[in-house]
């Protein structure tokens, strides 16, 4: 089995390449670990490969805050420097002077 390394880490602020949302990573799956129903809900022409890291985000767009599950190929670093509105971010993370978020405590699965 080929070892996979995640490009992004917990606490990083990222944005989606296609859709207008961004968020903070709070968990990483080394490869797809969601339901087949979720997988099949993605149109086939834009469905990402399952064989890559997937990230759990405390996400937000112009209107809402929510949890998103996104493939690595669809994420880039968010360089905007804009503050995040999602209150859950500040319940789980402290902001470092560098602008990256650090978990307040270790979470176990």
Coordinates of C-alpha atoms in Angstrom, one line a residue:
X1 CA 0.0 0.0 0.0
X2 CA 1.3 3.4 -1.0
X3 CA 1.8 5.8 1.9
X4 CA -0.2 9.1 1.4
X5 CA 0.9 12.3 3.0
X6 CA -1.7 15.1 3.5
X7 CA -0.8 18.4 1.9
X8 CA -2.7 20.4 4.5
X9 CA -2.8 20.0 8.3
X10 CA -5.2 20.6 11.2
X11 CA -5.6 24.3 11.9
X12 CA -4.9 25.5 8.3
X13 CA -7.3 27.9 6.7
X14 CA -8.1 26.7 3.2
X15 CA -10.6 27.5 0.5
X16 CA -12.3 25.5 -2.2
X17 CA -10.9 25.8 -5.7
X18 CA -14.3 25.9 -7.4
X19 CA -17.0 26.7 -4.9
X20 CA -17.0 30.0 -2.9
X21 CA -16.3 28.7 0.6
X22 CA -13.4 28.5 3.0
X23 CA -12.7 27.1 6.4
X24 CA -10.4 25.6 9.0
X25 CA -9.3 22.0 8.8
X26 CA -10.3 20.1 12.0
X27 CA -9.7 16.5 10.8
X28 CA -8.1 14.6 8.0
X29 CA -8.9 11.2 6.5
X30 CA -6.0 9.6 4.5
X31 CA -8.5 8.6 1.9
X32 CA -12.2 8.8 1.3
X33 CA -14.2 7.8 4.4
X34 CA -17.7 9.0 3.9
X35 CA -20.8 7.2 2.7
X36 CA -21.5 5.8 -0.8
X37 CA -24.7 7.9 -0.8
X38 CA -22.6 11.1 -0.3
X39 CA -20.1 9.9 -2.9
X40 CA -22.8 9.2 -5.5
X41 CA -24.4 12.6 -4.9
X42 CA -21.4 14.3 -6.6
X43 CA -21.9 14.6 -10.3
X44 CA -19.7 12.0 -12.0
X45 CA -17.9 14.6 -14.2
X46 CA -16.6 16.4 -11.1
X47 CA -16.3 13.5 -8.7
X48 CA -12.8 13.3 -7.2
X49 CA -10.8 10.2 -6.7
X50 CA -11.3 8.4 -3.4
X51 CA -7.5 7.6 -3.2
X52 CA -6.4 10.9 -1.7
X53 CA -6.7 12.7 1.6
X54 CA -10.1 14.2 2.5
X55 CA -10.5 17.0 4.9
X56 CA -13.2 18.0 7.5
X57 CA -13.6 21.8 7.5
X58 CA -15.4 24.2 9.8
X59 CA -16.5 26.0 6.7
X60 CA -18.3 29.2 5.8
X61 CA -19.6 30.9 2.7
X62 CA -21.3 34.3 2.3
X63 CA -24.5 33.1 4.0
X64 CA -23.8 30.1 6.3
X65 CA -21.4 28.3 8.6
X66 CA -21.3 24.5 8.3
X67 CA -19.1 21.4 8.2
X68 CA -17.7 20.4 4.8
X69 CA -15.9 17.3 3.6
X70 CA -13.5 18.1 0.8
X71 CA -10.9 16.2 -1.3
X72 CA -7.4 17.5 -1.3
X73 CA -7.4 18.2 -5.0
X74 CA -10.2 20.8 -4.5
X75 CA -8.4 22.8 -1.8
X76 CA -5.9 25.6 -1.8
X77 CA -4.4 27.7 1.0
X78 CA -6.6 30.7 1.9
X79 CA -4.3 33.8 1.7
X80 CA -7.1 36.4 2.3
X81 CA -6.2 37.0 5.9
X82 CA -10.0 37.7 6.5
X83 CA -11.3 36.6 9.9
X84 CA -13.6 33.6 10.1
X85 CA -17.2 34.0 11.3
X86 CA -17.7 30.3 12.3
X87 CA -17.9 30.4 16.1
X88 CA -17.0 26.7 16.3
X89 CA -13.5 27.6 15.1
X90 CA -12.9 29.7 18.2
X91 CA -14.3 27.0 20.5
X92 CA -11.9 24.4 19.2
X93 CA -8.8 26.5 18.2
X94 CA -6.6 29.3 19.5
X95 CA -5.1 31.6 16.8
X96 CA -1.3 31.6 16.7
X97 CA 0.6 34.9 15.9
X98 CA 1.3 33.4 12.5
X99 CA -2.4 33.3 11.7
X100 CA -2.7 29.5 11.9
X101 CA -5.0 27.9 14.3
X102 CA -3.8 25.5 17.0
X103 CA -6.2 23.1 18.7
X104 CA -7.0 24.1 22.3
X105 CA -6.7 20.5 23.4
X106 CA -6.1 17.1 21.9
X107 CA -9.3 15.4 20.5
X108 CA -9.5 11.6 20.4
X109 CA -11.8 9.7 18.0

